[in-house]
Every structure is written in C-alpha cells, then in structure tokens.
Coordinates of C-alpha atoms (C1' of nucleotides) in Angstrom, one line a residue:
Chain W
X130 CA 23.9 28.5 14.7
X131 CA 23.9 24.8 13.9
X132 CA 20.7 23.4 12.5
X133 CA 19.7 19.7 12.4
X134 CA 17.0 18.4 10.1
X135 CA 15.3 15.1 10.8
X136 CA 13.2 13.9 7.9
X137 CA 10.0 12.0 8.4
X138 CA 9.4 12.9 12.0
X139 CA 6.1 14.5 11.2
X140 CA 7.3 18.1 11.5
X141 CA 7.5 20.1 8.3
X142 CA 11.1 21.0 7.5
X143 CA 10.4 24.7 7.4
X144 CA 9.0 24.4 10.9
X145 CA 11.9 22.5 12.2
X146 CA 14.1 25.3 11.0
X147 CA 11.9 27.9 12.7
X148 CA 11.9 26.0 16.0
X149 CA 15.7 25.7 16.0
X150 CA 16.1 29.4 15.4
X151 CA 13.7 30.1 18.3
X152 CA 15.6 27.6 20.6
X153 CA 18.9 29.3 19.7
X154 CA 17.5 32.7 20.6
X155 CA 16.1 31.3 23.9
X156 CA 19.5 29.8 24.6
X157 CA 21.3 33.0 23.9
X158 CA 23.3 31.5 21.0
X159 CA 21.6 34.1 18.9
X160 CA 21.4 37.6 20.5
X161 CA 19.3 40.7 19.7
X162 CA 20.5 42.3 16.5
X163 CA 22.6 39.4 15.4
X164 CA 22.3 38.2 11.8
X165 CA 21.0 34.8 11.2
X166 CA 22.7 32.7 8.4
X167 CA 21.7 33.7 4.9
X168 CA 19.1 31.6 3.2
X169 CA 21.6 30.1 0.9
X170 CA 24.1 29.5 3.6
X171 CA 21.6 27.6 5.7
X172 CA 20.2 25.8 2.7
X173 CA 23.6 24.4 2.0
X174 CA 24.4 23.6 5.6
X175 CA 21.1 21.7 6.1
X176 CA 21.0 20.2 2.5
X177 CA 17.5 21.6 2.2
X178 CA 16.1 23.6 -0.7
X179 CA 16.5 27.4 -0.6
X180 CA 12.7 28.0 -0.9
X181 CA 12.2 25.9 2.2
X182 CA 14.6 28.0 4.3
X183 CA 13.1 31.1 2.8
X184 CA 9.7 30.0 4.0
X185 CA 11.0 29.4 7.5
X186 CA 12.5 32.8 7.7
X187 CA 9.4 34.4 6.3
X188 CA 7.3 32.9 9.0
X189 CA 9.7 34.0 11.7
X190 CA 9.4 37.5 10.4
X191 CA 5.6 37.3 10.5
X192 CA 5.9 36.1 14.1
X193 CA 8.1 39.1 14.9
X194 CA 11.1 37.0 15.8
X195 CA 13.3 38.3 12.9
X196 CA 13.6 41.7 11.4
X197 CA 14.5 42.3 7.8
X198 CA 17.2 45.0 7.3
X199 CA 17.8 45.9 3.7
X200 CA 21.2 45.0 2.5
X201 CA 22.1 43.4 5.8
X202 CA 19.8 40.4 6.0
X203 CA 17.7 39.1 8.8
X204 CA 18.4 40.0 12.4
X205 CA 17.0 38.9 15.8
X206 CA 14.4 41.3 16.9
X207 CA 14.4 43.0 20.3
X208 CA 11.3 41.2 21.4
X209 CA 12.5 37.8 20.3
X210 CA 14.4 36.6 23.4
X211 CA 11.5 37.1 25.7
X212 CA 9.0 35.4 23.5
X213 CA 11.3 32.5 22.6
X214 CA 12.2 31.9 26.3
X215 CA 8.5 31.4 26.9
X216 CA 8.1 29.1 24.0
X217 CA 11.2 27.0 24.9
X218 CA 9.6 24.3 27.0
X219 CA 6.2 24.6 25.4
X220 CA 7.5 23.5 22.1
X221 CA 8.9 20.4 23.6
X222 CA 5.9 19.9 25.9
X223 CA 3.4 19.8 22.9
X224 CA 5.3 17.1 21.1
X225 CA 5.8 15.2 24.3
X226 CA 2.2 15.3 25.2
X227 CA 1.2 13.7 21.9
X228 CA 3.6 10.8 22.5
X229 CA 2.5 10.3 26.1
X230 CA -1.1 10.4 25.1
X231 CA -0.6 7.5 22.7
X232 CA 1.3 5.6 25.3
X233 CA -1.3 6.1 27.9
X234 CA -4.1 5.1 25.6
X235 CA -2.3 1.9 24.8
X236 CA -1.6 0.6 28.2
X237 CA 2.0 1.6 28.5
X238 CA 2.7 2.0 32.2
X239 CA 4.2 5.0 34.0
X240 CA 7.2 2.9 34.8
X241 CA 7.7 1.8 31.2
X242 CA 7.6 5.4 30.1
X243 CA 10.1 6.6 32.8
X244 CA 12.4 3.8 31.8
X245 CA 12.2 4.7 28.2
X246 CA 12.8 8.3 28.8
X247 CA 15.8 7.7 31.1
X248 CA 17.3 5.1 28.7
X249 CA 16.9 7.2 25.6
X250 CA 18.1 10.4 27.3
X251 CA 21.2 8.7 28.5
X252 CA 21.9 7.1 25.1
X253 CA 21.5 10.4 23.3
X254 CA 23.6 12.3 25.9
X255 CA 26.4 9.8 25.4
X256 CA 26.2 10.1 21.6
X257 CA 26.3 13.9 21.8
X258 CA 29.4 13.7 24.1
X259 CA 31.1 11.3 21.8
X260 CA 30.5 13.5 18.7
X261 CA 31.7 16.5 20.8
X262 CA 35.0 14.8 21.5
X263 CA 35.4 13.7 17.9
X264 CA 34.9 17.1 16.5
Chain V
X157 CA -11.4 -2.2 19.8
X158 CA -11.6 1.5 20.3
X159 CA -9.6 3.7 18.0
X160 CA -8.6 7.3 18.6
X161 CA -7.5 9.6 15.8
X162 CA -5.5 12.7 16.6
X163 CA -5.4 15.2 13.8
X164 CA -2.3 17.2 13.1
X165 CA 0.2 15.2 15.1
X166 CA 2.3 14.5 12.1
X167 CA 1.3 10.8 11.8
X168 CA -0.9 9.9 8.9
X169 CA -4.3 8.7 9.8
X170 CA -3.9 5.3 8.1
X171 CA -0.8 4.8 10.2
X172 CA -2.4 5.9 13.4
X173 CA -5.0 3.2 12.8
X174 CA -2.3 0.6 12.0
X175 CA -0.5 1.5 15.2
X176 CA -3.6 1.1 17.4
X177 CA -4.4 -2.2 15.9
X178 CA -0.9 -3.4 16.7
X179 CA -1.2 -2.0 20.2
X180 CA -4.5 -3.7 20.7
X181 CA -3.0 -7.0 19.6
X182 CA 0.0 -6.5 21.9
X183 CA -2.4 -5.7 24.8
X184 CA -4.5 -8.8 24.2
X185 CA -7.6 -6.7 23.4
X186 CA -7.4 -8.4 20.0
X187 CA -6.6 -12.1 20.0
X188 CA -5.5 -14.5 17.3
X189 CA -8.3 -15.3 14.8
X190 CA -10.5 -12.5 16.1
X191 CA -12.1 -10.3 13.5
X192 CA -11.1 -6.6 13.4
X193 CA -13.9 -4.1 12.9
X194 CA -15.0 -4.0 9.2
X195 CA -13.6 -1.1 7.2
X196 CA -17.0 0.5 7.1
X197 CA -17.6 0.1 10.8
X198 CA -14.2 1.6 11.8
X199 CA -14.6 4.3 9.2
X200 CA -17.9 5.4 10.9
X201 CA -16.5 5.0 14.5
X202 CA -13.4 7.1 13.7
X203 CA -15.2 9.5 11.3
X204 CA -12.6 8.7 8.7
X205 CA -13.0 7.7 5.1
X206 CA -13.5 4.1 4.2
X207 CA -10.5 4.1 1.9
X208 CA -8.2 5.4 4.6
X209 CA -9.2 2.5 6.9
X210 CA -8.9 0.1 4.0
X211 CA -5.4 1.4 3.4
X212 CA -4.4 0.9 7.0
X213 CA -5.8 -2.7 6.9
X214 CA -4.0 -3.4 3.6
X215 CA -0.7 -2.4 5.1
X216 CA -1.3 -4.5 8.2
X217 CA -2.0 -7.4 5.8
X218 CA 1.3 -6.8 3.9
X219 CA 3.1 -6.8 7.3
X220 CA 1.5 -10.2 8.1
X221 CA -0.5 -8.9 11.0
X222 CA -3.9 -9.5 9.5
X223 CA -5.3 -12.2 7.3
X224 CA -8.0 -11.5 4.7
X225 CA -10.9 -13.8 4.1
X226 CA -12.9 -12.6 1.1
X227 CA -16.4 -11.7 2.0
X228 CA -15.8 -12.5 5.6
X229 CA -13.5 -9.9 7.0
X230 CA -10.0 -9.5 8.4
X231 CA -8.7 -11.5 11.3
X232 CA -5.6 -11.4 13.5
X233 CA -2.9 -13.6 12.2
X234 CA -1.2 -16.3 14.3
X235 CA 2.1 -14.5 14.1
X236 CA 0.7 -11.1 15.0
X237 CA 0.8 -11.2 18.9
X238 CA 4.5 -12.0 18.9
X239 CA 5.5 -9.4 16.4
X240 CA 3.2 -6.8 17.9
X241 CA 4.5 -7.4 21.4
X242 CA 8.0 -6.7 20.2
X243 CA 6.8 -3.5 18.5
X244 CA 4.8 -2.2 21.5
X245 CA 7.6 -0.2 23.2
X246 CA 9.5 0.4 20.0
X247 CA 6.7 2.3 18.4
X248 CA 6.6 4.7 21.4
X249 CA 10.4 4.7 21.8
X250 CA 10.9 6.0 18.2
X251 CA 8.6 9.0 18.7
X252 CA 10.0 9.7 22.1
X253 CA 13.6 9.6 20.9
X254 CA 12.8 12.2 18.2
X255 CA 11.4 14.6 20.9
X256 CA 14.3 14.0 23.3
X257 CA 16.8 14.6 20.6
X258 CA 15.3 18.0 19.9
X259 CA 15.3 18.8 23.6
X260 CA 18.9 17.7 24.1
X261 CA 20.1 19.6 21.0
X262 CA 18.5 22.7 22.3
X263 CA 19.9 22.7 25.9
X264 CA 16.9 21.4 27.7
X265 CA 18.2 19.8 30.9
X266 CA 17.6 16.3 32.1
X267 CA 15.6 17.8 35.0
X268 CA 13.4 19.9 32.8
X269 CA 12.6 16.8 30.7
X270 CA 11.8 14.7 33.7
X271 CA 9.6 17.3 35.1
X272 CA 7.8 17.7 31.8
X273 CA 7.2 14.0 31.5
X274 CA 5.9 13.6 35.0
X275 CA 3.7 16.7 34.8
X276 CA 2.2 15.7 31.5
X277 CA 1.8 12.1 32.4
X278 CA -0.1 13.0 35.5
X279 CA -2.3 15.5 33.7
X280 CA -3.2 12.9 31.1
X281 CA -3.8 10.2 33.6
X282 CA -6.2 12.4 35.5
X283 CA -8.0 13.4 32.4
X284 CA -8.4 9.7 31.4
X285 CA -9.7 8.9 34.9
X286 CA -12.1 11.8 34.7
X287 CA -13.5 10.7 31.4
X288 CA -13.8 7.2 32.6
X289 CA -15.9 8.3 35.5
X290 CA -18.0 10.5 33.4
X291 CA -18.9 7.9 30.9
Chain D
X52 CA -16.7 -34.3 -12.1
X53 CA -13.8 -33.0 -10.1
X54 CA -13.5 -29.3 -9.8
X55 CA -10.3 -27.4 -8.8
X56 CA -10.4 -23.8 -7.6
X57 CA -7.3 -21.6 -7.7
X58 CA -7.7 -18.4 -5.7
X59 CA -6.1 -15.2 -6.8
X60 CA -5.3 -16.1 -10.4
X61 CA -7.5 -13.3 -11.7
X62 CA -10.4 -15.5 -12.8
X63 CA -13.6 -15.1 -10.7
X64 CA -14.4 -18.3 -8.8
X65 CA -17.9 -18.7 -10.4
X66 CA -16.2 -18.5 -13.8
X67 CA -13.6 -21.1 -12.9
X68 CA -16.4 -23.4 -12.0
X69 CA -18.2 -22.6 -15.3
X70 CA -15.1 -23.3 -17.3
X71 CA -14.5 -26.6 -15.7
X72 CA -18.0 -27.8 -16.4
X73 CA -17.6 -26.8 -20.0
X74 CA -14.2 -28.6 -20.2
X75 CA -15.8 -31.7 -18.7
X76 CA -18.6 -31.7 -21.3
X77 CA -16.0 -31.2 -24.0
X78 CA -14.0 -34.1 -22.7
X79 CA -17.0 -36.4 -22.4
X80 CA -16.7 -36.7 -18.7
X81 CA -20.2 -35.2 -18.6
X82 CA -22.6 -36.5 -21.2
X83 CA -25.9 -35.1 -22.6
X84 CA -28.7 -35.5 -20.0
X85 CA -26.3 -36.3 -17.2
X86 CA -26.9 -34.5 -13.9
X87 CA -24.2 -32.1 -12.7
X88 CA -23.4 -32.2 -8.9
X89 CA -25.9 -30.3 -6.8
X90 CA -25.0 -26.8 -5.7
X91 CA -24.4 -28.0 -2.2
X92 CA -22.4 -31.0 -3.2
X93 CA -20.1 -28.9 -5.3
X94 CA -19.9 -26.1 -2.8
X95 CA -18.6 -28.6 -0.2
X96 CA -16.2 -30.3 -2.6
X97 CA -14.7 -27.0 -3.7
X98 CA -14.9 -25.3 -0.3
X99 CA -16.7 -22.4 -1.9
X100 CA -19.8 -20.6 -0.9
X101 CA -23.1 -22.1 -2.1
X102 CA -24.1 -18.8 -3.7
X103 CA -21.0 -18.8 -5.8
X104 CA -21.7 -22.2 -7.2
X105 CA -25.3 -21.2 -7.7
X106 CA -24.2 -18.3 -9.7
X107 CA -21.9 -20.4 -11.9
X108 CA -24.8 -22.8 -12.7
X109 CA -27.1 -19.9 -13.4
X110 CA -24.8 -18.5 -16.0
X111 CA -24.3 -21.9 -17.6
X112 CA -28.1 -22.2 -17.9
X113 CA -28.2 -18.7 -19.5
X114 CA -25.6 -19.9 -22.0
X115 CA -27.7 -23.0 -22.8
X116 CA -25.1 -25.4 -21.5
X117 CA -27.3 -26.7 -18.6
X118 CA -31.0 -27.4 -18.5
X119 CA -33.0 -27.2 -15.3
X120 CA -35.4 -30.1 -14.7
X121 CA -37.7 -29.6 -11.8
X122 CA -37.1 -32.1 -9.1
X123 CA -34.1 -33.5 -10.8
X124 CA -31.6 -30.8 -10.9
X125 CA -29.5 -29.5 -13.7
X126 CA -28.5 -31.6 -16.7
X127 CA -26.2 -31.3 -19.6
X128 CA -28.2 -29.9 -22.6
X129 CA -28.2 -31.5 -26.0
X130 CA -26.4 -28.7 -27.6
X131 CA -23.7 -28.5 -24.9
X132 CA -21.1 -31.0 -26.3
X133 CA -20.9 -29.2 -29.6
X134 CA -20.5 -25.7 -28.2
X135 CA -18.1 -26.8 -25.5
X136 CA -15.9 -28.7 -27.9
X137 CA -15.5 -25.5 -29.9
X138 CA -14.7 -23.5 -26.7
X139 CA -12.2 -26.0 -25.4
X140 CA -9.0 -24.6 -26.9
X141 CA -10.3 -21.1 -27.1
X142 CA -10.7 -20.8 -23.4
X143 CA -7.0 -21.7 -23.0
X144 CA -5.9 -19.7 -25.9
X145 CA -7.4 -16.5 -24.5
X146 CA -5.5 -16.8 -21.3
X147 CA -2.4 -17.9 -23.0
X148 CA -2.4 -14.9 -25.4
X149 CA -2.6 -12.5 -22.5
X150 CA 0.5 -14.0 -20.9
X151 CA 2.4 -14.2 -24.2
X152 CA 1.5 -10.6 -24.9
X153 CA 3.0 -9.4 -21.6
X154 CA 6.1 -11.6 -22.3
X155 CA 6.6 -10.2 -25.9
X156 CA 6.1 -6.6 -24.8
X157 CA 8.8 -7.1 -22.2
X158 CA 11.5 -8.5 -24.3
X159 CA 11.1 -12.1 -23.3
X160 CA 12.5 -14.1 -26.2
X161 CA 10.8 -17.0 -28.1
X162 CA 13.3 -19.4 -26.7
X163 CA 12.8 -18.3 -23.2
X164 CA 9.0 -18.8 -23.6
X165 CA 9.4 -22.2 -25.1
X166 CA 11.7 -23.3 -22.4
X167 CA 9.3 -22.0 -19.8
X168 CA 6.4 -23.8 -21.4
X169 CA 8.3 -27.1 -21.7
X170 CA 9.7 -26.9 -18.2
X171 CA 6.4 -26.0 -16.5
X172 CA 4.4 -28.5 -18.5
X173 CA 6.8 -31.3 -17.5
X174 CA 6.8 -30.3 -13.9
X175 CA 3.0 -30.2 -13.8
X176 CA 2.7 -33.5 -15.6
X177 CA 4.9 -35.2 -13.2
X178 CA 3.1 -33.8 -10.3
X179 CA -0.2 -34.9 -11.7
X180 CA 1.2 -38.4 -12.2
X181 CA 2.5 -38.6 -8.7
X182 CA -0.8 -37.6 -7.2
X183 CA -2.5 -40.1 -9.5
X184 CA -0.4 -42.9 -8.1
X185 CA -0.9 -41.7 -4.6
X186 CA -4.6 -41.7 -4.8
Chain S
X102 CA 9.3 4.0 -20.5
X103 CA 6.2 2.9 -22.3
X104 CA 3.5 1.3 -20.3
X105 CA 0.6 -0.8 -21.7
X106 CA -2.5 -1.4 -19.7
X107 CA -4.7 -4.4 -20.6
X108 CA -8.2 -4.2 -19.0
X109 CA -10.0 -7.3 -17.8
X110 CA -7.1 -9.6 -17.8
X111 CA -7.5 -10.3 -14.1
X112 CA -4.5 -8.3 -13.0
X113 CA -5.1 -5.1 -11.1
X114 CA -4.0 -2.0 -13.0
X115 CA -1.7 -0.8 -10.2
X116 CA 0.0 -4.2 -10.4
X117 CA 0.3 -4.2 -14.2
X118 CA 2.1 -0.9 -13.8
X119 CA 4.4 -2.3 -11.2
X120 CA 5.2 -5.3 -13.3
X121 CA 6.1 -3.2 -16.3
X122 CA 8.4 -1.0 -14.3
X123 CA 10.2 -4.1 -13.0
X124 CA 10.4 -5.5 -16.5
X125 CA 11.8 -2.2 -17.8
X126 CA 14.5 -2.2 -15.0
X127 CA 15.3 -5.8 -15.8
X128 CA 15.6 -4.9 -19.5
X129 CA 17.9 -2.0 -18.8
X130 CA 15.4 0.5 -20.2
X131 CA 15.4 2.0 -16.8
X132 CA 18.8 2.3 -15.1
X133 CA 19.9 2.9 -11.5
X134 CA 19.2 6.5 -10.4
X135 CA 17.0 7.3 -13.4
X136 CA 13.7 8.9 -12.7
X137 CA 10.5 7.1 -13.6
X138 CA 7.7 9.1 -15.2
X139 CA 5.9 11.3 -12.7
X140 CA 2.6 10.0 -11.4
X141 CA 0.7 12.6 -13.3
X142 CA 2.7 12.0 -16.5
X143 CA 2.2 8.2 -16.4
X144 CA -1.5 8.7 -15.4
X145 CA -2.1 10.7 -18.6
X146 CA 0.0 8.3 -20.8
X147 CA -1.9 5.3 -19.6
X148 CA -5.3 7.0 -19.2
X149 CA -5.4 5.8 -15.7
X150 CA -6.2 7.7 -12.5
X151 CA -3.3 9.5 -10.7
X152 CA -4.0 7.6 -7.5
X153 CA -3.7 4.3 -9.2
X154 CA -0.3 5.1 -10.5
X155 CA 0.6 6.5 -7.1
X156 CA -0.4 3.2 -5.5
X157 CA 1.8 1.3 -8.0
X158 CA 4.8 3.5 -7.2
X159 CA 4.2 3.3 -3.5
X160 CA 4.3 -0.5 -3.6
X161 CA 7.4 -0.5 -5.7
X162 CA 8.9 1.8 -3.0
X163 CA 7.9 -0.6 -0.3
X164 CA 9.6 -3.4 -2.2
X165 CA 12.7 -1.4 -2.4
X166 CA 12.6 -1.0 -6.2
X167 CA 12.1 2.8 -6.2
X168 CA 13.5 5.6 -4.0
X169 CA 11.4 8.7 -3.3
X170 CA 12.9 12.2 -3.2
X171 CA 10.3 14.6 -2.0
X172 CA 9.5 17.3 -4.6
X173 CA 11.8 15.7 -7.1
X174 CA 10.4 12.4 -8.1
X175 CA 11.0 8.7 -7.9
X176 CA 14.2 7.0 -9.0
X177 CA 15.4 3.5 -9.6
X178 CA 17.1 2.1 -6.5
X179 CA 20.6 0.6 -6.6
X180 CA 19.3 -2.8 -5.6
X181 CA 16.5 -2.8 -8.2
X182 CA 18.3 -4.2 -11.3
X183 CA 19.4 -7.3 -9.4
X184 CA 16.0 -8.1 -7.9
X185 CA 14.1 -7.3 -11.1
X186 CA 16.4 -9.5 -13.1
X187 CA 15.6 -12.3 -10.8
X188 CA 11.9 -11.6 -11.1
X189 CA 11.8 -11.2 -14.9
X190 CA 11.0 -14.8 -15.9
X191 CA 9.3 -15.6 -12.6
X192 CA 6.6 -13.1 -13.2
X193 CA 5.8 -14.7 -16.5
X194 CA 6.3 -18.2 -15.2
X195 CA 3.6 -17.8 -12.5
X196 CA 1.0 -16.7 -14.9
X197 CA 2.0 -19.3 -17.4
X198 CA 1.8 -22.1 -14.8
X199 CA -1.7 -21.2 -14.0
X200 CA -2.8 -21.5 -17.6
X201 CA -0.9 -24.7 -18.1
X202 CA -2.4 -26.2 -15.0
X203 CA -5.9 -25.5 -16.2
X204 CA -5.0 -27.0 -19.6
X205 CA -3.5 -30.1 -18.1
X206 CA -6.3 -30.7 -15.8
X207 CA -8.7 -30.6 -18.6
X208 CA -7.0 -33.0 -21.0
X209 CA -5.4 -30.6 -23.3
X210 CA -2.4 -32.5 -24.8
X211 CA 1.1 -31.4 -24.9
X212 CA 0.9 -31.1 -28.6
X213 CA -2.1 -28.9 -28.5
X214 CA -0.4 -26.6 -26.0
X215 CA 2.8 -26.3 -28.1
X216 CA 0.7 -25.5 -31.2
X217 CA -1.2 -22.9 -29.3
X218 CA 1.9 -21.3 -28.0
X219 CA 3.7 -21.2 -31.3
X220 CA 0.7 -20.0 -33.2
X221 CA -0.1 -17.2 -30.7
X222 CA 3.5 -16.2 -30.4
X223 CA 3.8 -15.8 -34.1
X224 CA 0.6 -13.9 -34.5
X225 CA 1.6 -11.5 -31.7
X226 CA 5.1 -11.1 -33.1
X227 CA 3.8 -10.2 -36.5
X228 CA 1.3 -7.8 -35.0
X229 CA 4.1 -6.1 -33.1
X230 CA 6.3 -5.9 -36.2
X231 CA 3.4 -4.4 -38.2
X232 CA 2.7 -1.7 -35.6
X233 CA 6.4 -1.0 -35.5
X234 CA 6.5 -0.4 -39.2
X235 CA 3.4 1.6 -39.2
X236 CA 4.6 4.0 -36.6
Chain U
dG198 C1' 6.7 21.0 -11.0
dT199 C1' 7.1 16.6 -7.5
dG200 C1' 5.0 12.8 -4.4
dG201 C1' 1.8 12.0 -0.1
dT202 C1' -2.5 12.0 2.0
dC203 C1' -7.4 12.2 2.4
dT204 C1' -12.3 12.3 0.9
dA205 C1' -16.3 10.8 -1.6
dG206 C1' -18.5 7.7 -4.2
dA207 C1' -18.8 3.9 -7.4
dC208 C1' -18.6 -1.1 -9.0
dC209 C1' -17.1 -5.9 -8.3
dA210 C1' -16.6 -10.6 -6.3
dC211 C1' -17.6 -13.3 -2.5
dG212 C1' -20.5 -15.0 1.8
Chain F
dG182 C1' -22.9 -8.0 4.7
dT183 C1' -17.5 -8.3 3.6
dG184 C1' -12.9 -6.5 1.4
dG185 C1' -10.6 -4.9 -3.2
dT186 C1' -10.2 -1.8 -6.9
dC187 C1' -10.7 2.4 -9.4
dT188 C1' -12.0 7.2 -10.3
dA189 C1' -12.2 12.2 -9.4
dG190 C1' -10.8 15.9 -7.1
dA191 C1' -8.8 18.2 -3.3
dC192 C1' -5.0 20.0 -0.1
dC193 C1' -0.2 19.8 1.6
dA194 C1' 4.9 19.9 1.9
dC195 C1' 8.8 20.3 -0.8
dC196 C1' 11.9 21.5 -5.1

DNA sequence: GTGGTCTAGACCACG
DNA sequence: GTGGTCTAGACCACC
C-alpha cells in the first residue's frame, strides 16, 4: 500500500491515512486478512510521526476496519471490503460538495466548474502517467 | 455583503471570511472605496468572535486588499479588484485539485468524478433556488 | 504656528499636537497672551478630526500651558514659556533614549549610531532647506 | 535569546518581539535552523500573553524569517540572516529619523542633538555595564 | 511538549 | 461609532 500525505489541505494527517487505507480496501489492493504496514514502516514511508500513524490505525480498529492479532499486527477485517466499498465515493463526495458549495455561493458558473474539473483532471492524469513511466 | 461560515470544512474561519471578501470584490458586490462591514457588524452577522473577523481583515490589509482609515473603517483598495479577479478561480481550483488528486490516486474513474460533480452541483443549485424562493 | 502630524510613529496624534504647541512656545513663535489657532482652523490645517485637536488643547489647559478666555479662545499662559523651555530638550531626549536603548541592546555600535545620526540629520536639513526655497 | 519589552514606547509588543528576533538573527545569536524559544517559554520570560508572542511569530513566518514545523517548533529560515542583516540598521534608522525630524522642525540645533545623543549613549552604556557586572 | 485557532472581554486612539 | 492591541483561557492536531 502506498500512502500519500498532503499537508495543509484541511484534513488531519491521521485521517488522511485512514482514508487511504479504506480506499485501498475498497480497491482490492488490500484484501481480507492481509496485514497492513507496521506503524513504524508507514511512519517512515510517509515521513510522519509514529504516534500519528498509530492514531490512524487505532481509529480504523474502532471502526471495525482492522483487526489486531497479537504478534502478527493489524489485518483487514472480514467486514471491511463491504463497508469501504460503500464509503468509496462518499468520502470524495463530501469534500467535493464543500468546494462546489463555495463556488456556487460565489457566482462561479456551472461552465467554469466543469472546465476547472476537466482541466485539472487531465493535468493530474498526465502527471500520474508520467511518474508511472519514470518509476 | 453576505458571509457564510461553514464549520469543520478544514478552512480556518478567518480565512473563510477573507476568501468571501475577495470573491465579493471579484464579483463586483464590493467596489473600490466601498466600506466593508465593521468588524463588530460582521462578527454578529456570522456569529463569530470579533477578534476572528479582525484577524481576517488584518490579513486582507497586509495583502493590500483593504485600506484602513482609523476611526472610520476599512475600504476596498484600488488594486483589489484586479488581484481578486485573478484569484477568483484559483481559490476554487486549489481546493478542487486537492480533492481530484485524492480521487485519482484512489482509482476513482473520470466518469465517476463527472457524475459526482454534476449530481452535487445540481443538488446545490436546487437548494439555493429553493431557499431563494422561501425567503 | 505650523503643525506637522506624522501618523504611525507611536505617538498619539493629540499628543503630537500638544508637543508642537509646547515647542512653539519654547521657541518664542507663540508668546504669552497670544491666541493659538482655533480648534477648527488647526483641524483643517492638519487634516485631523476636530475632536482630536480639542483633546490636545484640553490637555494643554490642564497642564497650565493654555488659558481659556471666553469669547476669545485659548491663549498662552504667563507660566508657559518657562515650563516649555524646560521641556524642550527633555521631550526629544525621552524619545531618543528609547531608540538608543534598542540600538544598544541589539549590538549597534557607537560609531554606527553616530553615523546614522549625522547622515539622517544632514538629509533632513537639506530637505527642509529645499522646501524652504520652494515655498 | 533574551528579549526585552519596553511598555509605552509606542511600539506594539508583538512588534517589539519581532524586531528583537530579527536583531538576534542579524547578530548571529540565532543561526539558520536554530529553534526560537517556544511561544509559551517566551511568554513567560517576557511576562507577555501567549497569544501576543504567537502573533509576533506568525508575522515573522509570513515575512519568511521563521519556518514552522508542527509539533516541533519554529526555526530560523535559510533566507533570514541575509534579510535581517539588511534590516538591522534600517529598523533603528526609521525610529531615529522620526525623532530627528521632530527636533529639526522645532529648532533644536545640530549641536544640541549631538550632545543629547552622546550623553544618553554614554549613560545607557554605563548602565548596561553596571548590570553586566552585577549579574 | 509544540504551534494554530477561536472565544470572550477589556482598554485605547480616533471620528 | 471605528479599528488596534492585549489578556486569559480553551481546544485541537501533531511530535
């Protein structure tokens, strides 16, 4: 599982981690029973403090997404894929709604929004492709 | 000028106020030389603390958007419309990009995004119309 | 009496006015029994609010520098020249000390200070001469 | 870093703090990457409210003098020494000019100013030495 | 522990 | 009435 952290986007870091775990489960990149990266491993990979990763995992456990197995670490629970699949679009929808709301309130037109979305989506897709090729 | 505050969207209140002032200037709802609402007035209207509004205004001043006349109030600077017009779409674009980035990274398809945007935009537009008619 | 106001130098406007009245008395530009400019007159000349000038005059009266004569206005008291002469250098000295204190605390050398004083004094003198010739 | 607050000198406390941080960087008492005292620490040391210190630090950040690392503290930015070195004399010069301007306008002679400067500088130096020896 | 944000309430200078 | 500053105390996210 690869985890990207974006500072200063208004979402707490521990929540960003939790969201990406859920997305990975919904995508099938993490399957039932599979171990998630250890706290330390993920902390190093994301350059985030260990406590912050630990907090993310703790909340995922409380939500029933991860199971703790002594001596083995944390694994994806049996119920997780179903619940994460349901959340997949909702997580994006909520953030999107907040942005659209601001746009609508401030006289941004539907056309302007659609143009923005298409332009940005294309830019990001190209960037992602480029970095795929590089790696 | 009407100012909407949305709690828990990850944007600090003082910044939400700042953004809306800039949008209003870009839209022409606030024109050069016009006074913005007094800190106390806006604090009451938005149910926010006076100091928070004052901080928003102070930063707008530092950015050259507002001019302060002691004992008289704050007015829109001559340079503000131009700078705010440039910022108008950028402010939305930045937030949008962050959401799209998360979507793209997590295997949301272009179609799914477009559907989300269209659905949410329509819902919000209808809600806005409804509340217009009600009032 | 000519009165200069410098905004944002940390001295309240009403006090700047008071100081300049005292300097003028110390210099002999205002003599015992002479009328000072009316509140309105000075307010216009300095582009300051009438209340602010009124406050300056009120404090000068309380300090015994000005006398109020019904129907005539405010005049320089008999005691004023003596007290103002004593204050003349002290008023400058106090401000100067504060600046020098900051300089000394922050490792500015005596030479640097002397150079600054000489340079600035010369610049200001030249500017004053220039504007004298122009007028 | 030692920080002195002088009440009633017309400079806002948060700005006095900001100036002294810049002086310390210019002097080399604070070096690139070094942490400045925490807001709470400096608040106690200067007997000033935490928010006031926080405001000083926030403005230094906006000016690019300090970098913020969440949960870790504030550090001197790489660009700071150069900019602060340039500001060093200017900060004093601006205050000095204001005093000299008042002096010149009110017929204080060049000799009187020089005497004042020398006398006050000497007094302050002696006082500083005395308190050095005492401590 | 760190900084960042927000609230509540006060005083000041100015109009 | 206006904005500007300061205090006191709280909660949050992060290390």
